[in-house]
Amino acid sequence: MAQEYKLILKHADEPGYSRDIECYIRHGGYEALKKALAIAPKDLPDGKKLSPQEQIREDVKVSGLRGRGGAGFSCGLKWSFVDRKSGKPIYLICNADESEPGTFKDRQIMYKDPHQLIEGMAIACFANDVHLAYIYIRGEMVDGAKILNAALKEARAKGFLGKNILGKGYDLEIHVHRGAGAYICGEETGLIESLEGKRPYPRIKPPYFPAILGLWMCPTIVNNVETLCNIKHIVAMGAAEFAKLGTPNNTGTRIVSLSGHVKKPGYYEIEVGKATIGELINDPKFGGGLRDGRKLKAVIPGGSSAKVFKAGEKFKIKDKEVDMLDLPYDFDSLIAAGSMSGSSAIIVMDDSTDIVEALANVSEFYAHESCGQCTPCREGSLWMSKALHRLTHGEGRASDADYLVKIADNIPGGRTICAFGEACSWPVQSFVGKFKDEFVAKGKADEERRAKENIQPVKATPPERDELATAH
Ligand SMILES: Cc1cc2nc3c(=O)[nH]c(=O)nc-3n(C[C@H](O)[C@H](O)[C@H](O)COP(=O)(O)O)c2cc1C
Ligand code: SF4
């Protein structure tokens, strides 16, 4: 039976728990930082020594921690790519942009338990020889920035930040930087450009891998808020204990943002893979089921860019047929089912949902948020949004479904600078792919109505199909 498991949110919602440093310390706060700074060099059998920093980095690898920001990339491996030989300073940036629609987990940590993030960052910085770090927070989170700045001030006053931390000869400063509120600022290289004071135009990789050429062209680590909090727990409990949480290759816990047509939308922390999508939606401990009298229609499992699942869909996983609702909520199972857990945001849609309207809403967001550098993304996201706009405003065509998929198929796959190309195409490919009849029916009904009323279709604003066909 699936249970909540509170590691990161252990105290945040406890009655009487406050975000001031005294409360955090009373609950064992900053003990993991003390432990990290007290680690002694370790002798290896070959006579070499492993520095305290190398030991923590090794522990993060052993823990199996995967990034909580979206891609689920191994944190230890990411840290191992950092260029430590360039002689340039190494920076760490906490990605607190939290902009993927449906996601509201990082803000729970920052608003309710900011010192947990600061402690996790301080240990991550120590382990990577970082002396200057940033928290890049979404501009709309005005209170979040204030809370973090107040917490940083408290940490400095107690000697957990600043010069010669806890008398151990380690210096670290952390600054809060407020973004201006654009989805693309969450993409790590766009974020870096923005932090440098420029437009958040993502950088091309190669050569601009942050671990080598990041902030100010120096080696830089970008990690999500929740990922960095986990560093504190890996040090506190030990990598092997941490790795026992969750399931193989999917270790630790995840905070799931659950929204849409469930009785109890909210955030729920679980051991990774120890609850299924169905349990998260229906179990009274989690979503509590659909609204009365409604049936499930679709689920977006990992934020708006994740491919949608249709109710009743079955997948072949490790030679077994698995219903969508029985998929364990972990990184690997969702990838195997053709989607992703992304930012761990589940959006539930019941049978009252107009799926064409839902996709039109998502696509309008992506058309608005494309930074515009790459033609396939800039033009494609807009064409898709315009086609969906006419489909939802009585101007649709039966052929719009194929038209949409044709555009979506021509955006991703190495044609764009960043993964936004995928993010704007996946919803269109999956919504239209799995609910094609609804798109066709809507377009057909519009055509029939126009024919009956003898109305000529408006000239499509996006290029006509023939023009599009020759464009590719
Ligand atoms: C368009 C786009 C938006 C993104 N938005 C966020 C975001 O809001 N927060 C976040 O942590 N990661 C976001 N990411 C992922 C980051 O680029 C990066 O992979 C992540 O911050 C790395 O942290 P992690 O390894 O700890 O997951 C986004 C990626 C893309 C392509
Ligand atoms: S894929 Fe889109 S968002 Fe990313 S750089 Fe290109 S135009 Fe900008």
Short mmCIF file of C-alpha atoms and ligand atoms in Angstrom, two decimals:
data_model
loop_
_atom_site.label_atom_id
_atom_site.label_comp_id
_atom_site.label_asym_id
_atom_site.label_seq_id
_atom_site.Cartn_x
_atom_site.Cartn_y
_atom_site.Cartn_z
CA MET A 1 0.00 0.00 0.00
CA ALA A 2 1.52 3.31 -1.10
CA GLN A 3 2.39 5.78 1.64
CA GLU A 4 3.63 9.35 1.80
CA TYR A 5 7.28 9.44 2.80
CA LYS A 6 8.47 12.79 4.06
CA LEU A 7 12.19 13.37 3.80
CA ILE A 8 12.45 16.83 2.25
CA LEU A 9 9.09 17.97 3.62
CA LYS A 10 9.55 16.24 6.98
CA HIS A 11 9.05 19.41 9.00
CA ALA A 12 7.70 21.98 6.57
CA ASP A 13 4.01 21.38 7.33
CA GLU A 14 4.35 20.36 10.97
CA PRO A 15 2.27 22.53 13.29
CA GLY A 16 4.55 25.04 15.02
CA TYR A 17 7.42 24.65 12.55
CA SER A 18 8.65 28.04 11.39
CA ARG A 19 11.21 29.04 8.78
CA ASP A 20 13.56 30.90 11.14
CA ILE A 21 17.03 29.54 11.76
CA GLU A 22 16.46 28.80 15.46
CA CYS A 23 13.62 26.44 14.60
CA TYR A 24 15.70 24.82 11.85
CA ILE A 25 18.61 24.28 14.26
CA ARG A 26 16.27 22.83 16.92
CA HIS A 27 15.24 20.25 14.32
CA GLY A 28 18.84 19.22 13.61
CA GLY A 29 19.52 21.85 10.97
CA TYR A 30 23.10 22.55 9.80
CA GLU A 31 24.37 19.33 11.46
CA ALA A 32 24.97 17.84 8.00
CA LEU A 33 27.05 20.89 7.03
CA LYS A 34 29.10 20.48 10.22
CA LYS A 35 29.54 16.80 9.37
CA ALA A 36 30.65 17.61 5.81
CA LEU A 37 33.18 20.21 6.94
CA ALA A 38 34.61 17.79 9.52
CA ILE A 39 35.29 14.95 7.05
CA ALA A 40 38.96 13.94 7.14
CA PRO A 41 40.96 12.96 4.05
CA LYS A 42 40.65 9.22 3.44
CA ASP A 43 43.63 6.95 2.79
CA LEU A 44 43.24 4.66 -0.18
CA PRO A 45 44.89 1.22 -0.48
CA ASP A 46 47.14 2.52 -3.27
CA GLY A 47 48.62 5.15 -0.94
CA LYS A 48 46.61 8.02 -2.48
CA LYS A 49 44.28 10.20 -0.46
CA LEU A 50 40.63 11.07 -1.15
CA SER A 51 39.86 14.66 -0.13
CA PRO A 52 36.68 15.40 1.87
CA GLN A 53 35.27 17.05 -1.27
CA GLU A 54 35.97 13.97 -3.40
CA GLN A 55 34.35 11.76 -0.76
CA ILE A 56 31.12 13.78 -0.83
CA ARG A 57 31.10 13.75 -4.62
CA GLU A 58 31.58 9.99 -4.58
CA ASP A 59 28.75 9.63 -2.06
CA VAL A 60 26.40 11.62 -4.29
CA LYS A 61 27.22 9.19 -7.11
CA VAL A 62 26.66 6.16 -4.86
CA SER A 63 23.35 7.59 -3.61
CA GLY A 64 21.95 7.36 -7.15
CA LEU A 65 20.42 10.84 -6.85
CA ARG A 66 18.88 11.99 -10.13
CA GLY A 67 18.04 15.62 -10.88
CA ARG A 68 14.57 16.75 -9.82
CA GLY A 69 14.38 19.64 -12.33
CA GLY A 70 13.12 17.71 -15.34
CA ALA A 71 15.60 15.51 -17.15
CA GLY A 72 16.36 13.14 -14.24
CA PHE A 73 20.08 13.18 -15.01
CA SER A 74 22.47 11.66 -12.45
CA CYS A 75 23.63 14.40 -10.09
CA GLY A 76 26.94 12.69 -9.28
CA LEU A 77 27.70 12.27 -12.97
CA LYS A 78 26.87 15.91 -13.70
CA TRP A 79 29.28 17.00 -10.97
CA SER A 80 31.97 14.72 -12.41
CA PHE A 81 31.87 16.69 -15.71
CA VAL A 82 32.91 19.94 -14.00
CA ASP A 83 36.18 21.24 -15.40
CA ARG A 84 38.36 21.41 -12.28
CA LYS A 85 41.58 22.05 -14.16
CA SER A 86 40.79 25.34 -15.93
CA GLY A 87 41.97 27.46 -13.01
CA LYS A 88 38.75 29.48 -13.33
CA PRO A 89 36.31 29.82 -10.43
CA ILE A 90 33.54 27.20 -10.29
CA TYR A 91 30.00 28.48 -9.74
CA LEU A 92 26.86 26.79 -8.51
CA ILE A 93 23.39 27.97 -9.46
CA CYS A 94 20.22 26.74 -7.81
CA ASN A 95 17.48 26.66 -10.42
CA ALA A 96 14.47 28.01 -8.54
CA ASP A 97 12.59 29.14 -11.65
CA GLU A 98 9.91 26.44 -11.24
CA SER A 99 8.14 27.43 -14.42
CA GLU A 100 6.82 24.15 -15.86
CA PRO A 101 3.01 24.44 -15.79
CA GLY A 102 1.53 22.17 -13.14
CA THR A 103 4.61 22.30 -10.89
CA PHE A 104 4.49 23.81 -7.40
CA LYS A 105 6.92 21.79 -5.28
CA ASP A 106 10.13 23.87 -5.08
CA ARG A 107 8.24 26.81 -3.67
CA GLN A 108 7.00 24.65 -0.77
CA ILE A 109 10.63 24.17 0.28
CA MET A 110 11.72 27.76 -0.28
CA TYR A 111 8.74 29.32 1.46
CA LYS A 112 8.50 26.91 4.38
CA ASP A 113 12.01 25.57 4.99
CA PRO A 114 14.54 27.87 3.27
CA HIS A 115 17.45 26.80 5.46
CA GLN A 116 17.20 23.26 4.17
CA LEU A 117 17.98 24.58 0.69
CA ILE A 118 20.80 26.81 1.98
CA GLU A 119 22.35 23.88 3.88
CA GLY A 120 22.09 21.60 0.83
CA MET A 121 23.66 24.28 -1.34
CA ALA A 122 26.47 24.95 1.15
CA ILE A 123 27.42 21.25 1.18
CA ALA A 124 27.17 21.01 -2.63
CA CYS A 125 29.36 24.11 -2.95
CA PHE A 126 31.93 22.78 -0.48
CA ALA A 127 32.05 19.45 -2.35
CA ASN A 128 32.69 21.25 -5.63
CA ASP A 129 35.12 23.96 -4.47
CA VAL A 130 32.55 26.67 -5.13
CA HIS A 131 32.89 29.98 -3.28
CA LEU A 132 30.13 31.94 -4.98
CA ALA A 133 26.64 30.58 -5.65
CA TYR A 134 23.30 31.95 -6.80
CA ILE A 135 19.68 31.09 -6.25
CA TYR A 136 17.91 32.07 -9.48
CA ILE A 137 14.31 32.49 -8.39
CA ARG A 138 11.30 33.13 -10.59
CA GLY A 139 10.47 36.86 -10.56
CA GLU A 140 6.83 36.29 -9.59
CA MET A 141 7.93 34.67 -6.33
CA VAL A 142 8.40 38.02 -4.65
CA ASP A 143 7.88 36.64 -1.15
CA GLY A 144 10.15 33.68 -1.90
CA ALA A 145 13.04 36.03 -2.68
CA LYS A 146 12.41 37.98 0.52
CA ILE A 147 12.26 34.78 2.58
CA LEU A 148 15.48 33.45 1.07
CA ASN A 149 17.32 36.74 1.60
CA ALA A 150 16.22 36.81 5.24
CA ALA A 151 17.34 33.20 5.69
CA LEU A 152 20.74 33.92 4.07
CA LYS A 153 21.21 36.82 6.48
CA GLU A 154 20.47 34.53 9.42
CA ALA A 155 22.88 31.89 8.11
CA ARG A 156 25.65 34.48 7.70
CA ALA A 157 25.08 35.76 11.25
CA LYS A 158 25.46 32.21 12.60
CA GLY A 159 28.67 31.56 10.65
CA PHE A 160 27.15 29.01 8.23
CA LEU A 161 27.98 31.30 5.29
CA GLY A 162 30.60 33.94 4.66
CA LYS A 163 34.30 33.80 5.49
CA ASN A 164 35.87 30.86 7.32
CA ILE A 165 32.64 28.91 7.81
CA LEU A 166 32.50 27.26 11.25
CA GLY A 167 36.21 28.00 11.61
CA LYS A 168 37.04 25.42 8.93
CA GLY A 169 38.73 27.81 6.50
CA TYR A 170 36.01 27.50 3.84
CA ASP A 171 34.44 30.68 2.35
CA LEU A 172 31.07 30.78 0.60
CA GLU A 173 28.65 33.50 -0.42
CA ILE A 174 25.17 32.86 -1.84
CA HIS A 175 23.11 35.54 -3.59
CA VAL A 176 19.45 35.53 -4.61
CA HIS A 177 18.79 36.65 -8.19
CA ARG A 178 15.24 37.33 -9.31
CA GLY A 179 14.31 36.41 -12.87
CA ALA A 180 11.80 38.42 -14.85
CA GLY A 181 9.29 35.60 -15.32
CA ALA A 182 9.84 33.67 -18.55
CA TYR A 183 9.58 29.90 -18.94
CA ILE A 184 12.81 29.76 -20.90
CA CYS A 185 14.70 31.22 -17.92
CA GLY A 186 14.33 27.74 -16.39
CA GLU A 187 16.42 26.17 -19.16
CA GLU A 188 19.88 26.11 -17.65
CA THR A 189 21.80 28.00 -20.35
CA GLY A 190 19.00 30.56 -20.81
CA LEU A 191 19.11 30.97 -17.04
CA ILE A 192 22.86 31.59 -17.15
CA GLU A 193 22.46 34.24 -19.87
CA SER A 194 19.74 35.90 -17.80
CA LEU A 195 21.93 35.83 -14.69
CA GLU A 196 24.63 37.57 -16.72
CA GLY A 197 22.12 40.36 -17.38
CA LYS A 198 21.18 39.42 -20.93
CA ARG A 199 18.10 38.07 -22.71
CA PRO A 200 17.61 34.43 -21.73
CA TYR A 201 18.62 33.01 -25.10
CA PRO A 202 19.69 29.39 -24.54
CA ARG A 203 23.23 28.58 -25.64
CA ILE A 204 24.12 25.85 -28.05
CA LYS A 205 25.68 22.62 -26.69
CA PRO A 206 28.44 21.94 -27.60
CA PRO A 207 30.38 23.99 -26.80
CA TYR A 208 28.45 25.70 -24.00
CA PHE A 209 28.02 22.84 -21.55
CA PRO A 210 27.65 24.64 -18.19
CA ALA A 211 30.10 22.24 -16.51
CA ILE A 212 32.80 23.67 -18.81
CA LEU A 213 31.60 27.02 -20.19
CA GLY A 214 28.83 28.24 -17.90
CA LEU A 215 28.39 31.47 -15.97
CA TRP A 216 30.89 34.10 -17.21
CA MET A 217 32.36 31.24 -19.33
CA CYS A 218 33.46 29.45 -16.14
CA PRO A 219 32.60 25.90 -15.03
CA THR A 220 29.11 25.97 -13.50
CA ILE A 221 26.77 23.51 -11.83
CA VAL A 222 23.05 24.08 -12.28
CA ASN A 223 20.83 22.04 -10.00
CA ASN A 224 17.17 22.18 -9.06
CA VAL A 225 15.99 23.23 -5.56
CA GLU A 226 14.80 19.75 -4.59
CA THR A 227 17.98 18.11 -5.94
CA LEU A 228 20.14 20.36 -3.76
CA CYS A 229 18.07 19.68 -0.63
CA ASN A 230 18.76 15.97 -1.15
CA ILE A 231 22.52 16.61 -0.80
CA LYS A 232 21.99 17.47 2.85
CA HIS A 233 20.18 14.17 3.43
CA ILE A 234 22.80 12.11 1.58
CA VAL A 235 25.48 13.50 3.91
CA ALA A 236 23.26 13.20 7.00
CA MET A 237 22.12 9.59 6.49
CA GLY A 238 24.94 8.27 4.33
CA ALA A 239 24.80 7.41 0.63
CA ALA A 240 23.98 3.72 1.16
CA GLU A 241 20.99 4.49 3.42
CA PHE A 242 19.74 7.10 0.98
CA ALA A 243 19.98 4.61 -1.88
CA LYS A 244 17.65 2.27 0.04
CA LEU A 245 14.87 4.82 -0.37
CA GLY A 246 12.88 4.48 -3.56
CA THR A 247 13.57 1.75 -6.09
CA PRO A 248 16.70 0.66 -7.99
CA ASN A 249 18.01 3.42 -10.28
CA ASN A 250 15.20 5.63 -8.95
CA THR A 251 16.41 6.40 -5.45
CA GLY A 252 15.23 8.82 -2.80
CA THR A 253 11.93 10.64 -2.61
CA ARG A 254 10.06 12.96 -4.96
CA ILE A 255 7.59 15.68 -4.26
CA VAL A 256 4.72 15.23 -6.69
CA SER A 257 2.53 18.22 -7.61
CA LEU A 258 -0.96 16.84 -8.27
CA SER A 259 -3.53 19.08 -9.95
CA GLY A 260 -6.64 18.95 -12.10
CA HIS A 261 -9.81 16.98 -11.60
CA VAL A 262 -9.05 15.19 -8.35
CA LYS A 263 -10.75 15.70 -5.01
CA LYS A 264 -7.52 16.57 -3.18
CA PRO A 265 -5.07 18.40 -5.42
CA GLY A 266 -1.81 19.19 -3.63
CA TYR A 267 1.80 18.14 -3.21
CA TYR A 268 2.72 14.69 -1.95
CA GLU A 269 6.19 13.35 -1.19
CA ILE A 270 6.70 9.66 -1.97
CA GLU A 271 9.59 7.24 -2.26
CA VAL A 272 10.36 7.22 -5.98
CA GLY A 273 8.48 4.38 -7.65
CA LYS A 274 6.67 3.26 -4.49
CA ALA A 275 3.31 4.66 -5.61
CA THR A 276 1.58 4.18 -8.94
CA ILE A 277 -0.09 6.90 -10.98
CA GLY A 278 -3.44 5.32 -10.08
CA GLU A 279 -2.66 5.41 -6.36
CA LEU A 280 -1.57 9.04 -6.57
CA ILE A 281 -4.86 9.92 -8.26
CA ASN A 282 -7.27 7.69 -6.35
CA ASP A 283 -5.89 6.81 -2.93
CA PRO A 284 -7.51 8.85 -0.12
CA LYS A 285 -3.97 9.56 1.20
CA PHE A 286 -3.21 11.34 -2.09
CA GLY A 287 -5.63 12.74 -4.68
CA GLY A 288 -8.69 11.01 -3.22
CA GLY A 289 -10.15 10.10 -6.61
CA LEU A 290 -11.98 11.97 -9.33
CA ARG A 291 -14.84 14.32 -8.73
CA ASP A 292 -18.11 12.46 -8.12
CA GLY A 293 -19.76 10.96 -11.18
CA ARG A 294 -16.77 11.54 -13.43
CA LYS A 295 -14.55 9.15 -15.40
CA LEU A 296 -10.86 9.54 -16.12
CA LYS A 297 -10.01 10.80 -19.60
CA ALA A 298 -6.30 11.66 -19.63
CA VAL A 299 -3.27 12.28 -17.45
CA ILE A 300 -0.24 14.48 -18.11
CA PRO A 301 2.36 12.76 -15.93
CA GLY A 302 5.30 15.21 -15.70
CA GLY A 303 4.36 18.84 -16.32
CA SER A 304 2.75 20.31 -19.42
CA SER A 305 5.56 19.28 -21.79
CA ALA A 306 5.28 15.55 -20.93
CA LYS A 307 3.40 13.37 -23.41
CA VAL A 308 -0.18 12.77 -22.32
CA PHE A 309 -1.51 9.35 -21.30
CA LYS A 310 -5.00 8.26 -22.31
CA ALA A 311 -7.20 6.48 -19.76
CA GLY A 312 -7.08 2.74 -20.39
CA GLU A 313 -3.78 2.93 -22.28
CA LYS A 314 -1.57 -0.15 -21.85
CA PHE A 315 2.20 -0.40 -22.10
CA LYS A 316 4.62 -3.26 -22.50
CA ILE A 317 7.19 -2.87 -19.73
CA LYS A 318 9.77 -5.57 -19.07
CA ASP A 319 7.63 -8.02 -21.07
CA LYS A 320 4.55 -7.29 -18.96
CA GLU A 321 1.44 -5.47 -20.04
CA VAL A 322 0.84 -2.58 -17.64
CA ASP A 323 -2.17 -0.31 -17.48
CA MET A 324 -1.35 3.39 -17.35
CA LEU A 325 -2.75 3.66 -13.82
CA ASP A 326 -0.48 0.85 -12.63
CA LEU A 327 2.73 2.52 -13.80
CA PRO A 328 5.05 3.09 -10.84
CA TYR A 329 5.70 6.81 -10.53
CA ASP A 330 9.43 6.81 -11.24
CA PHE A 331 11.84 8.11 -13.87
CA ASP A 332 12.36 4.88 -15.81
CA SER A 333 8.81 3.49 -15.97
CA LEU A 334 7.42 6.69 -17.41
CA ILE A 335 10.17 6.87 -20.01
CA ALA A 336 9.47 3.23 -20.91
CA ALA A 337 5.81 4.20 -21.37
CA GLY A 338 6.83 6.91 -23.84
CA SER A 339 6.48 9.93 -21.57
CA MET A 340 8.42 11.27 -18.58
CA SER A 341 8.08 12.21 -14.94
CA GLY A 342 9.69 15.57 -15.83
CA SER A 343 9.16 18.02 -13.02
CA SER A 344 6.91 15.45 -11.25
CA ALA A 345 3.71 17.34 -11.91
CA ILE A 346 0.63 15.20 -12.58
CA ILE A 347 -2.31 16.94 -14.27
CA VAL A 348 -5.54 14.91 -14.21
CA MET A 349 -8.33 15.41 -16.76
CA ASP A 350 -11.75 13.81 -16.37
CA ASP A 351 -14.40 13.22 -19.04
CA SER A 352 -15.66 16.80 -18.81
CA THR A 353 -12.43 17.94 -20.52
CA ASP A 354 -12.51 19.23 -24.08
CA ILE A 355 -9.19 17.79 -25.17
CA VAL A 356 -8.86 20.20 -28.13
CA GLU A 357 -9.34 23.17 -25.80
CA ALA A 358 -6.83 21.67 -23.36
CA LEU A 359 -4.16 21.36 -26.06
CA ALA A 360 -4.98 24.85 -27.40
CA ASN A 361 -4.31 26.19 -23.92
CA VAL A 362 -0.96 24.37 -23.60
CA SER A 363 0.14 25.35 -27.12
CA GLU A 364 -0.69 29.00 -26.63
CA PHE A 365 1.63 28.96 -23.63
CA TYR A 366 4.50 27.47 -25.66
CA ALA A 367 3.97 29.85 -28.59
CA HIS A 368 4.18 32.73 -26.14
CA GLU A 369 7.27 31.42 -24.37
CA SER A 370 9.49 30.42 -27.32
CA CYS A 371 12.56 32.65 -27.17
CA GLY A 372 12.52 32.89 -30.96
CA GLN A 373 16.12 32.02 -31.78
CA CYS A 374 15.35 28.86 -33.79
CA THR A 375 13.00 29.03 -36.77
CA PRO A 376 11.35 25.60 -36.28
CA CYS A 377 10.48 26.42 -32.67
CA ARG A 378 9.55 30.08 -33.14
CA GLU A 379 7.39 29.51 -36.24
CA GLY A 380 6.22 25.98 -35.46
CA SER A 381 4.96 26.76 -31.98
CA LEU A 382 3.04 29.74 -33.37
CA TRP A 383 1.56 27.81 -36.32
CA MET A 384 0.39 25.06 -33.98
CA SER A 385 -1.15 27.56 -31.61
CA LYS A 386 -2.90 29.37 -34.48
CA ALA A 387 -4.28 26.13 -35.92
CA LEU A 388 -5.57 25.19 -32.47
CA HIS A 389 -7.03 28.65 -32.04
CA ARG A 390 -9.07 28.30 -35.22
CA LEU A 391 -10.12 24.77 -34.20
CA THR A 392 -11.48 26.14 -30.95
CA HIS A 393 -13.13 29.18 -32.55
CA GLY A 394 -15.36 27.62 -35.21
CA GLU A 395 -12.83 27.90 -38.04
CA GLY A 396 -11.39 24.38 -37.92
CA ARG A 397 -10.81 21.88 -40.72
CA ALA A 398 -10.94 18.09 -40.62
CA SER A 399 -7.36 18.03 -41.87
CA ASP A 400 -6.07 20.15 -38.98
CA ALA A 401 -5.17 17.05 -36.95
CA ASP A 402 -2.69 15.89 -39.60
CA TYR A 403 -1.48 19.42 -40.14
CA LEU A 404 -0.69 19.81 -36.43
CA VAL A 405 1.25 16.55 -36.25
CA LYS A 406 3.18 17.45 -39.38
CA ILE A 407 4.38 20.68 -37.80
CA ALA A 408 5.11 19.03 -34.44
CA ASP A 409 7.14 16.28 -36.13
CA ASN A 410 9.35 18.86 -37.80
CA ILE A 411 10.43 20.82 -34.71
CA PRO A 412 12.38 18.43 -32.44
CA GLY A 413 15.21 16.01 -33.15
CA GLY A 414 18.28 18.24 -33.20
CA ARG A 415 16.70 21.09 -35.19
CA THR A 416 16.66 23.49 -32.25
CA ILE A 417 19.17 24.93 -29.79
CA CYS A 418 17.38 23.76 -26.66
CA ALA A 419 14.87 21.17 -25.48
CA PHE A 420 12.00 23.65 -25.73
CA GLY A 421 11.61 22.30 -29.28
CA GLU A 422 10.67 18.93 -27.77
CA ALA A 423 8.65 20.55 -24.97
CA CYS A 424 6.30 22.32 -27.40
CA SER A 425 5.98 19.35 -29.79
CA TRP A 426 5.37 16.48 -27.40
CA PRO A 427 1.96 17.71 -26.19
CA VAL A 428 0.76 18.17 -29.80
CA GLN A 429 2.12 14.82 -30.99
CA SER A 430 0.58 12.94 -28.07
CA PHE A 431 -2.76 14.76 -27.70
CA VAL A 432 -3.51 14.55 -31.42
CA GLY A 433 -1.99 11.06 -31.71
CA LYS A 434 -4.14 9.65 -28.91
CA PHE A 435 -7.35 11.67 -29.36
CA LYS A 436 -7.29 12.20 -33.13
CA ASP A 437 -11.01 11.51 -33.57
CA GLU A 438 -11.88 14.50 -31.35
CA PHE A 439 -9.68 16.84 -33.38
CA VAL A 440 -11.05 15.55 -36.69
CA ALA A 441 -14.66 15.69 -35.46
CA LYS A 442 -14.28 19.29 -34.36
CA GLY A 443 -12.73 20.36 -37.68
CA LYS A 444 -15.35 18.43 -39.64
CA ALA A 445 -18.24 19.95 -37.69
CA ASP A 446 -16.83 23.41 -38.42
CA GLU A 447 -16.52 22.61 -42.14
CA GLU A 448 -20.09 21.29 -42.29
CA ARG A 449 -21.47 24.30 -40.49
CA ARG A 450 -19.60 26.68 -42.78
CA ALA A 451 -20.80 24.79 -45.88
CA LYS A 452 -24.41 24.91 -44.65
CA GLU A 453 -24.17 28.62 -43.99
CA ASN A 454 -22.21 29.13 -47.22
CA ILE A 455 -19.33 30.78 -45.36
CA GLN A 456 -15.88 30.73 -46.95
CA PRO A 457 -13.13 29.65 -44.57
CA VAL A 458 -10.91 32.52 -43.51
CA LYS A 459 -7.49 32.42 -45.14
CA ALA A 460 -5.37 30.52 -42.65
CA THR A 461 -2.81 32.78 -41.04
CA PRO A 462 -0.19 30.03 -40.94
CA PRO A 463 1.02 28.93 -44.39
CA GLU A 464 -1.31 26.68 -46.34
CA ARG A 465 -0.59 22.99 -46.34
CA ASP A 466 1.05 23.04 -49.78
CA GLU A 467 3.42 25.78 -48.77
CA LEU A 468 4.28 23.85 -45.62
CA ALA A 469 4.90 20.67 -47.56
CA THR A 470 7.45 22.37 -49.77
CA ALA A 471 9.07 24.11 -46.80
CA HIS A 472 10.41 20.81 -45.42
C1 LIG B 1 12.32 24.90 -21.47
C2 LIG B 1 12.91 24.36 -20.21
C3 LIG B 1 12.47 24.85 -18.98
C4 LIG B 1 13.04 24.36 -17.79
N1 LIG B 1 12.57 24.85 -16.59
C5 LIG B 1 13.13 24.38 -15.43
C6 LIG B 1 12.70 24.90 -14.17
O1 LIG B 1 11.81 25.75 -14.10
N2 LIG B 1 13.29 24.41 -13.05
C7 LIG B 1 14.30 23.47 -13.11
O2 LIG B 1 14.83 23.08 -12.07
N3 LIG B 1 14.71 22.96 -14.28
C8 LIG B 1 14.16 23.40 -15.44
N4 LIG B 1 14.62 22.92 -16.63
C9 LIG B 1 15.74 21.96 -16.62
C10 LIG B 1 17.08 22.71 -16.52
O3 LIG B 1 17.52 23.04 -17.82
C11 LIG B 1 18.17 21.86 -15.86
O4 LIG B 1 18.25 20.64 -16.52
C12 LIG B 1 17.91 21.58 -14.39
O5 LIG B 1 17.78 22.79 -13.67
C13 LIG B 1 19.06 20.79 -13.83
O6 LIG B 1 18.85 20.50 -12.50
P1 LIG B 1 18.78 19.00 -11.97
O7 LIG B 1 19.90 18.26 -12.63
O8 LIG B 1 18.97 19.15 -10.49
O9 LIG B 1 17.45 18.46 -12.36
C14 LIG B 1 14.06 23.38 -17.84
C15 LIG B 1 14.47 22.88 -19.07
C16 LIG B 1 13.90 23.35 -20.25
C17 LIG B 1 14.37 22.81 -21.55
S1 SF4 B 2 14.27 25.75 -29.12
FE1 SF4 B 2 12.88 27.50 -28.92
S2 SF4 B 2 13.20 28.23 -26.86
FE2 SF4 B 2 14.96 26.93 -27.33
S3 SF4 B 2 16.50 28.31 -28.15
FE3 SF4 B 2 15.34 27.60 -29.90
S4 SF4 B 2 13.71 29.14 -30.20
FE4 SF4 B 2 14.57 29.43 -28.15
#
